[in-house]
Amino acid sequence: MATPQFICANWNPESTDCEKSGRYSCKNCLLVLYCGPNCHKAHWPVHKVDCNSLLAKQTWKPDWVLENRTPAFVGGGPGVQFGGKKYLFGNVPALDVLQLGSNEGGNYGGPLRLLFAASGDLRNAVKTIAQLPNSYSGSVEVTMNDRDLDVVARNVIALLIALVVDNIEEAVDCIIHVWYSALIRKSDLDILQQRIHPLIKSVCEKTKGKPPSSLLAKSSWDRLLSFTDVPAGLTVERAQRIRTAVTLAESRKDYRDRHLLFQSSSHRIAKKRFWEDGLLLPFGSRRNDFQGPNPTFFQDTDAWPMYDNADPLNGWSLQEVRDYPSGPATADIYGKLFYYLRAVLRAFAVRLSSLQVAFRLFQMDASDLATDHLESGSFDRIEVSNISDGGYLGIHRTLAVMVPLLQSPLANPHATLITLFMNAVDENMTDADRIADMARHSPATKRLLKYLPLKGMPNSQSDPELIKFIFARDSVATHDHIFDRVVKNFKFAEAAQFLGAAMKEKHTIIEKWRFRLKLRPGQPGAQEEFDRLLAGGVSGKERYVEWKRIAIYEDEVNGKGTAT
């Protein structure tokens, strides 16, 4: 992809003096770019509001400190949530589920069949296809399912944009804003209404008379059609009021400030901007063109569908995003994400145009997938998000549904089922475990003090240093013994063997503890790694498990065979 064009923050279409190309940044915040001193000076009355913000100061303190009160989350716990109940953004960084080089091999050319059984957004499919080796020229069949129609509808629309818009750059920017921005441009809405709407409407015409239980039920397609149209009467102003009533709710001020405790000064400013306008753009980009509510978010005129902490950054590797070039505006974290997504989505679109790729999308509970809809023994990879957690299907039902869909070791010895346990450690941690980690001389405490040395005895439970210390503890503790207890208590091995499967001892796709700190305190880059983990959306307690089918002979169907 060509080097991104970084735009001067003072540029506008009527400008005669601006050179448009941003060549240097504001040295105070490193958030915006300018073509020269004249534009910097001209733009200062606008930029100084952010650049001189209290959030930009190293001395910034949360409001609960300034107001000398106990923060709202003390006693409420980290699990308190606010806003809509939908997960339209990924909340765990995307992964490439193939990793061909470590599995089938970089020269593999056979067909690939992938199942994302509880897909959430498109990120895992996008990253997987974008990272296919250039040498791969086989066919790829991607099956995606989610029980939430909003998720499936948004995925369908993003895929259609990638497939029908000829100009890749235009398609990529449109996907980014439809996926992540609360408001979209007229050009984006034109694509939805003039290119995507007619395609969906033609299917609606064909589904007339289909029974409600049919995969092509008319009601689902009619609902899908509504995602291309802004609800009647919904203005930009009303849409933003609806959204900010969630993202800037007064009752959630302390929760936002707690999140900002772990951010750098410039990132605090960027976070506040995104909470305010909900536009995924470089910090200094013009907002004038974003004049329409994004209909894939606003399905009615009185609700914002997501939790207040939903953040596009949580769906992608924060290290990859931070390392992505954004010109001299090195602190512009959402700008980096914007340019990173441009590159990933462009690679995805290029691979779609050069490969034989087919998509199938379902909208149902993952437990119903195997019933009449999918062929047994047909998938090279199955990724199921965290439905194996106890609050969803649980590991036994997940294995029972998914293992039969996985290819046998004779067909593909690298076929893998990927499960994620996001909540298992918390749900199975005992009081004794917590006390052991919190002990003054515990390994976790000693390690944490090397990253966050306390400057003195905390004044109260509201002391920001103490709050940071408490919430950072999970990032330095090890939880293997707790997860081993989960494996034993829930009889992972026995359940898998009964179904003709086994846990993979050596992972070949994703690290078991993907988000655990890799460096030791004092090593080069260790503090940066620690700070990055705390600033992101994961805790370090997330545990992946890879599964494979094993050869079974005699009475396989009845589960009485012997595994080899």
Short mmCIF file of N, CA and C in Angstrom, two decimals, residues 137-250:
data_model
loop_
_atom_site.label_atom_id
_atom_site.label_comp_id
_atom_site.label_asym_id
_atom_site.label_seq_id
_atom_site.Cartn_x
_atom_site.Cartn_y
_atom_site.Cartn_z
N SER A 137 -2.69 -19.83 -3.15
CA SER A 137 -3.60 -19.56 -4.26
C SER A 137 -4.79 -20.52 -4.27
N GLY A 138 -5.03 -21.20 -3.14
CA GLY A 138 -6.14 -22.13 -3.06
C GLY A 138 -7.46 -21.41 -2.82
N SER A 139 -8.47 -22.17 -2.44
CA SER A 139 -9.78 -21.61 -2.17
C SER A 139 -10.02 -21.56 -0.66
N VAL A 140 -10.82 -20.58 -0.25
CA VAL A 140 -11.13 -20.40 1.17
C VAL A 140 -12.64 -20.28 1.31
N GLU A 141 -13.19 -21.09 2.20
CA GLU A 141 -14.61 -20.97 2.52
C GLU A 141 -14.73 -20.55 3.98
N VAL A 142 -15.38 -19.42 4.21
CA VAL A 142 -15.51 -18.86 5.55
C VAL A 142 -16.98 -18.93 5.96
N THR A 143 -17.24 -19.63 7.05
CA THR A 143 -18.59 -19.68 7.61
C THR A 143 -18.59 -18.87 8.91
N MET A 144 -19.50 -17.92 8.99
CA MET A 144 -19.58 -17.06 10.16
C MET A 144 -20.97 -17.14 10.75
N ASN A 145 -21.03 -17.16 12.07
CA ASN A 145 -22.31 -17.20 12.76
C ASN A 145 -22.26 -16.32 14.00
N ASP A 146 -23.38 -15.66 14.28
CA ASP A 146 -23.56 -14.99 15.55
C ASP A 146 -25.05 -14.97 15.83
N ARG A 147 -25.42 -15.08 17.09
CA ARG A 147 -26.85 -15.11 17.41
C ARG A 147 -27.50 -13.74 17.36
N ASP A 148 -26.69 -12.67 17.36
CA ASP A 148 -27.21 -11.30 17.34
C ASP A 148 -27.36 -10.82 15.90
N LEU A 149 -28.58 -10.52 15.50
CA LEU A 149 -28.82 -10.08 14.13
C LEU A 149 -28.05 -8.81 13.80
N ASP A 150 -27.91 -7.89 14.77
CA ASP A 150 -27.17 -6.66 14.51
C ASP A 150 -25.73 -6.96 14.09
N VAL A 151 -25.10 -7.92 14.76
CA VAL A 151 -23.73 -8.30 14.43
C VAL A 151 -23.66 -8.89 13.04
N VAL A 152 -24.58 -9.81 12.74
CA VAL A 152 -24.57 -10.47 11.43
C VAL A 152 -24.86 -9.46 10.33
N ALA A 153 -25.82 -8.58 10.56
CA ALA A 153 -26.17 -7.58 9.54
C ALA A 153 -24.99 -6.68 9.23
N ARG A 154 -24.29 -6.22 10.26
CA ARG A 154 -23.13 -5.35 10.04
C ARG A 154 -22.02 -6.11 9.30
N ASN A 155 -21.85 -7.39 9.60
CA ASN A 155 -20.84 -8.17 8.89
C ASN A 155 -21.21 -8.35 7.43
N VAL A 156 -22.48 -8.63 7.17
CA VAL A 156 -22.95 -8.77 5.78
C VAL A 156 -22.68 -7.48 5.01
N ILE A 157 -23.02 -6.36 5.60
CA ILE A 157 -22.87 -5.07 4.92
C ILE A 157 -21.40 -4.77 4.66
N ALA A 158 -20.53 -5.00 5.64
CA ALA A 158 -19.10 -4.74 5.43
C ALA A 158 -18.54 -5.62 4.32
N LEU A 159 -18.94 -6.88 4.29
CA LEU A 159 -18.46 -7.78 3.23
C LEU A 159 -18.96 -7.33 1.86
N LEU A 160 -20.22 -6.93 1.80
CA LEU A 160 -20.75 -6.47 0.52
C LEU A 160 -20.02 -5.23 0.02
N ILE A 161 -19.70 -4.32 0.95
CA ILE A 161 -18.93 -3.12 0.54
C ILE A 161 -17.60 -3.55 -0.05
N ALA A 162 -16.91 -4.48 0.61
CA ALA A 162 -15.61 -4.94 0.13
C ALA A 162 -15.73 -5.61 -1.24
N LEU A 163 -16.86 -6.25 -1.50
CA LEU A 163 -17.01 -7.03 -2.73
C LEU A 163 -17.55 -6.23 -3.91
N VAL A 164 -18.34 -5.17 -3.65
CA VAL A 164 -19.00 -4.50 -4.77
C VAL A 164 -18.44 -3.12 -5.09
N VAL A 165 -17.71 -2.51 -4.17
CA VAL A 165 -17.15 -1.17 -4.45
C VAL A 165 -15.80 -1.36 -5.14
N ASP A 166 -15.70 -0.92 -6.38
CA ASP A 166 -14.52 -1.20 -7.21
C ASP A 166 -13.26 -0.51 -6.70
N ASN A 167 -13.40 0.72 -6.24
CA ASN A 167 -12.24 1.47 -5.76
C ASN A 167 -11.90 0.99 -4.35
N ILE A 168 -10.75 0.32 -4.21
CA ILE A 168 -10.39 -0.29 -2.94
C ILE A 168 -10.26 0.75 -1.84
N GLU A 169 -9.64 1.90 -2.13
CA GLU A 169 -9.45 2.91 -1.10
C GLU A 169 -10.80 3.45 -0.61
N GLU A 170 -11.73 3.63 -1.55
CA GLU A 170 -13.07 4.11 -1.19
C GLU A 170 -13.79 3.06 -0.35
N ALA A 171 -13.65 1.80 -0.74
CA ALA A 171 -14.29 0.72 0.00
C ALA A 171 -13.74 0.60 1.41
N VAL A 172 -12.43 0.68 1.54
CA VAL A 172 -11.78 0.52 2.84
C VAL A 172 -12.23 1.62 3.81
N ASP A 173 -12.20 2.87 3.37
CA ASP A 173 -12.60 3.97 4.25
C ASP A 173 -14.07 3.85 4.64
N CYS A 174 -14.90 3.41 3.69
CA CYS A 174 -16.32 3.24 3.99
C CYS A 174 -16.52 2.15 5.04
N ILE A 175 -15.81 1.04 4.91
CA ILE A 175 -15.92 -0.05 5.89
C ILE A 175 -15.50 0.44 7.27
N ILE A 176 -14.39 1.18 7.34
CA ILE A 176 -13.91 1.67 8.63
C ILE A 176 -15.00 2.49 9.34
N HIS A 177 -15.64 3.39 8.60
CA HIS A 177 -16.61 4.27 9.24
C HIS A 177 -17.93 3.58 9.52
N VAL A 178 -18.37 2.70 8.63
CA VAL A 178 -19.58 1.93 8.91
C VAL A 178 -19.35 1.02 10.12
N TRP A 179 -18.15 0.48 10.23
CA TRP A 179 -17.81 -0.43 11.33
C TRP A 179 -17.68 0.31 12.66
N TYR A 180 -17.04 1.49 12.65
CA TYR A 180 -16.62 2.09 13.92
C TYR A 180 -17.10 3.50 14.21
N SER A 181 -17.56 4.25 13.22
CA SER A 181 -17.89 5.66 13.46
C SER A 181 -19.39 5.85 13.68
N ALA A 182 -19.74 6.65 14.69
CA ALA A 182 -21.15 6.88 15.02
C ALA A 182 -21.85 7.69 13.94
N LEU A 183 -21.10 8.56 13.27
CA LEU A 183 -21.62 9.33 12.14
C LEU A 183 -20.84 8.94 10.90
N ILE A 184 -21.49 9.02 9.75
CA ILE A 184 -20.81 8.68 8.49
C ILE A 184 -20.98 9.81 7.48
N ARG A 185 -20.19 9.74 6.41
CA ARG A 185 -20.22 10.75 5.37
C ARG A 185 -21.36 10.47 4.38
N LYS A 186 -21.71 11.47 3.61
CA LYS A 186 -22.72 11.27 2.58
C LYS A 186 -22.28 10.18 1.60
N SER A 187 -20.99 10.14 1.27
CA SER A 187 -20.49 9.12 0.34
C SER A 187 -20.67 7.71 0.91
N ASP A 188 -20.53 7.58 2.23
CA ASP A 188 -20.74 6.27 2.86
C ASP A 188 -22.22 5.88 2.79
N LEU A 189 -23.10 6.84 3.11
CA LEU A 189 -24.53 6.56 3.07
C LEU A 189 -24.98 6.26 1.64
N ASP A 190 -24.38 6.94 0.67
CA ASP A 190 -24.71 6.66 -0.74
C ASP A 190 -24.37 5.22 -1.09
N ILE A 191 -23.22 4.73 -0.61
CA ILE A 191 -22.85 3.34 -0.88
C ILE A 191 -23.85 2.38 -0.24
N LEU A 192 -24.24 2.69 1.01
CA LEU A 192 -25.22 1.84 1.68
C LEU A 192 -26.56 1.82 0.93
N GLN A 193 -27.00 2.99 0.50
CA GLN A 193 -28.35 3.09 -0.05
C GLN A 193 -28.42 2.79 -1.55
N GLN A 194 -27.33 3.09 -2.27
CA GLN A 194 -27.37 2.90 -3.72
C GLN A 194 -26.71 1.61 -4.18
N ARG A 195 -25.78 1.08 -3.41
CA ARG A 195 -25.09 -0.14 -3.82
C ARG A 195 -25.51 -1.36 -2.99
N ILE A 196 -25.64 -1.20 -1.69
CA ILE A 196 -25.93 -2.34 -0.81
C ILE A 196 -27.43 -2.58 -0.68
N HIS A 197 -28.19 -1.52 -0.49
CA HIS A 197 -29.64 -1.64 -0.32
C HIS A 197 -30.30 -2.43 -1.46
N PRO A 198 -30.02 -2.14 -2.73
CA PRO A 198 -30.67 -2.89 -3.81
C PRO A 198 -30.32 -4.39 -3.79
N LEU A 199 -29.10 -4.74 -3.39
CA LEU A 199 -28.73 -6.15 -3.34
C LEU A 199 -29.55 -6.89 -2.29
N ILE A 200 -29.70 -6.27 -1.12
CA ILE A 200 -30.46 -6.90 -0.05
C ILE A 200 -31.95 -6.93 -0.41
N LYS A 201 -32.43 -5.86 -1.03
CA LYS A 201 -33.84 -5.80 -1.40
C LYS A 201 -34.20 -6.89 -2.40
N SER A 202 -33.27 -7.20 -3.30
CA SER A 202 -33.56 -8.26 -4.28
C SER A 202 -33.73 -9.61 -3.60
N VAL A 203 -32.97 -9.82 -2.51
CA VAL A 203 -33.14 -11.06 -1.76
C VAL A 203 -34.47 -11.04 -1.02
N CYS A 204 -34.83 -9.88 -0.48
CA CYS A 204 -36.13 -9.76 0.22
C CYS A 204 -37.28 -10.15 -0.71
N GLU A 205 -37.17 -9.74 -1.96
CA GLU A 205 -38.22 -10.09 -2.92
C GLU A 205 -38.30 -11.59 -3.12
N LYS A 206 -37.13 -12.25 -3.09
CA LYS A 206 -37.11 -13.70 -3.31
C LYS A 206 -37.55 -14.50 -2.09
N THR A 207 -37.55 -13.86 -0.92
CA THR A 207 -37.89 -14.60 0.30
C THR A 207 -39.37 -14.49 0.66
N LYS A 208 -40.14 -13.80 -0.16
CA LYS A 208 -41.57 -13.70 0.13
C LYS A 208 -42.18 -15.09 0.22
N GLY A 209 -42.93 -15.32 1.28
CA GLY A 209 -43.59 -16.61 1.44
C GLY A 209 -42.78 -17.65 2.15
N LYS A 210 -41.49 -17.36 2.46
CA LYS A 210 -40.67 -18.33 3.20
C LYS A 210 -41.19 -18.43 4.64
N PRO A 211 -41.24 -19.64 5.20
CA PRO A 211 -41.68 -19.77 6.60
C PRO A 211 -40.70 -19.11 7.55
N PRO A 212 -41.17 -18.64 8.71
CA PRO A 212 -40.30 -17.94 9.68
C PRO A 212 -39.11 -18.78 10.12
N SER A 213 -39.24 -20.11 10.12
CA SER A 213 -38.15 -20.98 10.56
C SER A 213 -37.09 -21.19 9.49
N SER A 214 -37.35 -20.73 8.27
CA SER A 214 -36.41 -20.94 7.17
C SER A 214 -35.16 -20.10 7.35
N LEU A 215 -34.01 -20.61 6.83
CA LEU A 215 -32.78 -19.84 6.86
C LEU A 215 -32.92 -18.55 6.06
N LEU A 216 -33.85 -18.54 5.10
CA LEU A 216 -34.09 -17.34 4.29
C LEU A 216 -35.39 -16.67 4.71
N ALA A 217 -35.66 -16.71 6.01
CA ALA A 217 -36.89 -16.10 6.51
C ALA A 217 -36.96 -14.63 6.14
N LYS A 218 -38.16 -14.20 5.67
CA LYS A 218 -38.32 -12.83 5.20
C LYS A 218 -38.05 -11.80 6.29
N SER A 219 -38.45 -12.09 7.52
CA SER A 219 -38.30 -11.09 8.58
C SER A 219 -36.85 -10.71 8.81
N SER A 220 -35.94 -11.70 8.74
CA SER A 220 -34.52 -11.41 8.95
C SER A 220 -33.97 -10.54 7.84
N TRP A 221 -34.38 -10.83 6.61
CA TRP A 221 -33.87 -10.03 5.49
C TRP A 221 -34.46 -8.62 5.50
N ASP A 222 -35.72 -8.51 5.91
CA ASP A 222 -36.30 -7.18 6.02
C ASP A 222 -35.58 -6.37 7.09
N ARG A 223 -35.23 -7.01 8.21
CA ARG A 223 -34.46 -6.33 9.25
C ARG A 223 -33.09 -5.91 8.71
N LEU A 224 -32.46 -6.80 7.96
CA LEU A 224 -31.16 -6.48 7.38
C LEU A 224 -31.26 -5.26 6.49
N LEU A 225 -32.33 -5.17 5.74
CA LEU A 225 -32.53 -4.03 4.85
C LEU A 225 -32.56 -2.72 5.64
N SER A 226 -33.11 -2.76 6.85
CA SER A 226 -33.24 -1.54 7.65
C SER A 226 -31.89 -0.98 8.09
N PHE A 227 -30.83 -1.81 8.05
CA PHE A 227 -29.50 -1.35 8.47
C PHE A 227 -28.85 -0.43 7.44
N THR A 228 -29.49 -0.24 6.30
CA THR A 228 -28.95 0.68 5.29
C THR A 228 -29.68 2.02 5.29
N ASP A 229 -30.68 2.17 6.14
CA ASP A 229 -31.47 3.39 6.16
C ASP A 229 -31.47 4.03 7.54
N VAL A 230 -31.27 5.33 7.60
CA VAL A 230 -31.34 6.07 8.86
C VAL A 230 -32.80 6.13 9.30
N PRO A 231 -33.10 5.80 10.57
CA PRO A 231 -34.48 5.87 11.04
C PRO A 231 -35.09 7.25 10.81
N ALA A 232 -36.36 7.26 10.43
CA ALA A 232 -37.05 8.53 10.16
C ALA A 232 -37.01 9.44 11.38
N GLY A 233 -36.63 10.69 11.15
CA GLY A 233 -36.62 11.68 12.21
C GLY A 233 -35.36 11.73 13.05
N LEU A 234 -34.41 10.84 12.78
CA LEU A 234 -33.18 10.83 13.58
C LEU A 234 -32.17 11.80 12.97
N THR A 235 -31.96 12.91 13.64
CA THR A 235 -30.99 13.91 13.18
C THR A 235 -29.62 13.61 13.77
N VAL A 236 -28.60 14.27 13.23
CA VAL A 236 -27.25 14.14 13.75
C VAL A 236 -27.21 14.57 15.21
N GLU A 237 -27.86 15.67 15.51
CA GLU A 237 -27.84 16.20 16.87
C GLU A 237 -28.47 15.21 17.85
N ARG A 238 -29.61 14.64 17.46
CA ARG A 238 -30.27 13.68 18.35
C ARG A 238 -29.43 12.41 18.49
N ALA A 239 -28.84 11.95 17.39
CA ALA A 239 -28.01 10.75 17.45
C ALA A 239 -26.84 10.94 18.41
N GLN A 240 -26.21 12.10 18.35
CA GLN A 240 -25.08 12.35 19.24
C GLN A 240 -25.53 12.48 20.69
N ARG A 241 -26.70 13.07 20.93
CA ARG A 241 -27.21 13.15 22.30
C ARG A 241 -27.48 11.75 22.85
N ILE A 242 -28.05 10.90 22.02
CA ILE A 242 -28.34 9.52 22.44
C ILE A 242 -27.04 8.80 22.80
N ARG A 243 -26.03 8.97 21.97
CA ARG A 243 -24.76 8.28 22.20
C ARG A 243 -24.05 8.83 23.43
N THR A 244 -23.91 10.14 23.52
CA THR A 244 -23.14 10.71 24.63
C THR A 244 -23.87 10.57 25.97
N ALA A 245 -25.19 10.34 25.93
CA ALA A 245 -25.89 10.03 27.18
C ALA A 245 -25.35 8.75 27.80
N VAL A 246 -24.74 7.90 26.97
CA VAL A 246 -24.09 6.68 27.45
C VAL A 246 -22.60 6.92 27.66
N THR A 247 -21.90 7.40 26.64
CA THR A 247 -20.44 7.48 26.69
C THR A 247 -19.93 8.59 27.60
N LEU A 248 -20.75 9.61 27.87
CA LEU A 248 -20.35 10.71 28.75
C LEU A 248 -21.31 10.86 29.93
N ALA A 249 -21.97 9.78 30.31
CA ALA A 249 -22.94 9.84 31.41
C ALA A 249 -22.27 10.35 32.68
N GLU A 250 -22.90 11.28 33.35
CA GLU A 250 -22.34 11.84 34.58
C GLU A 250 -22.11 10.75 35.62
#
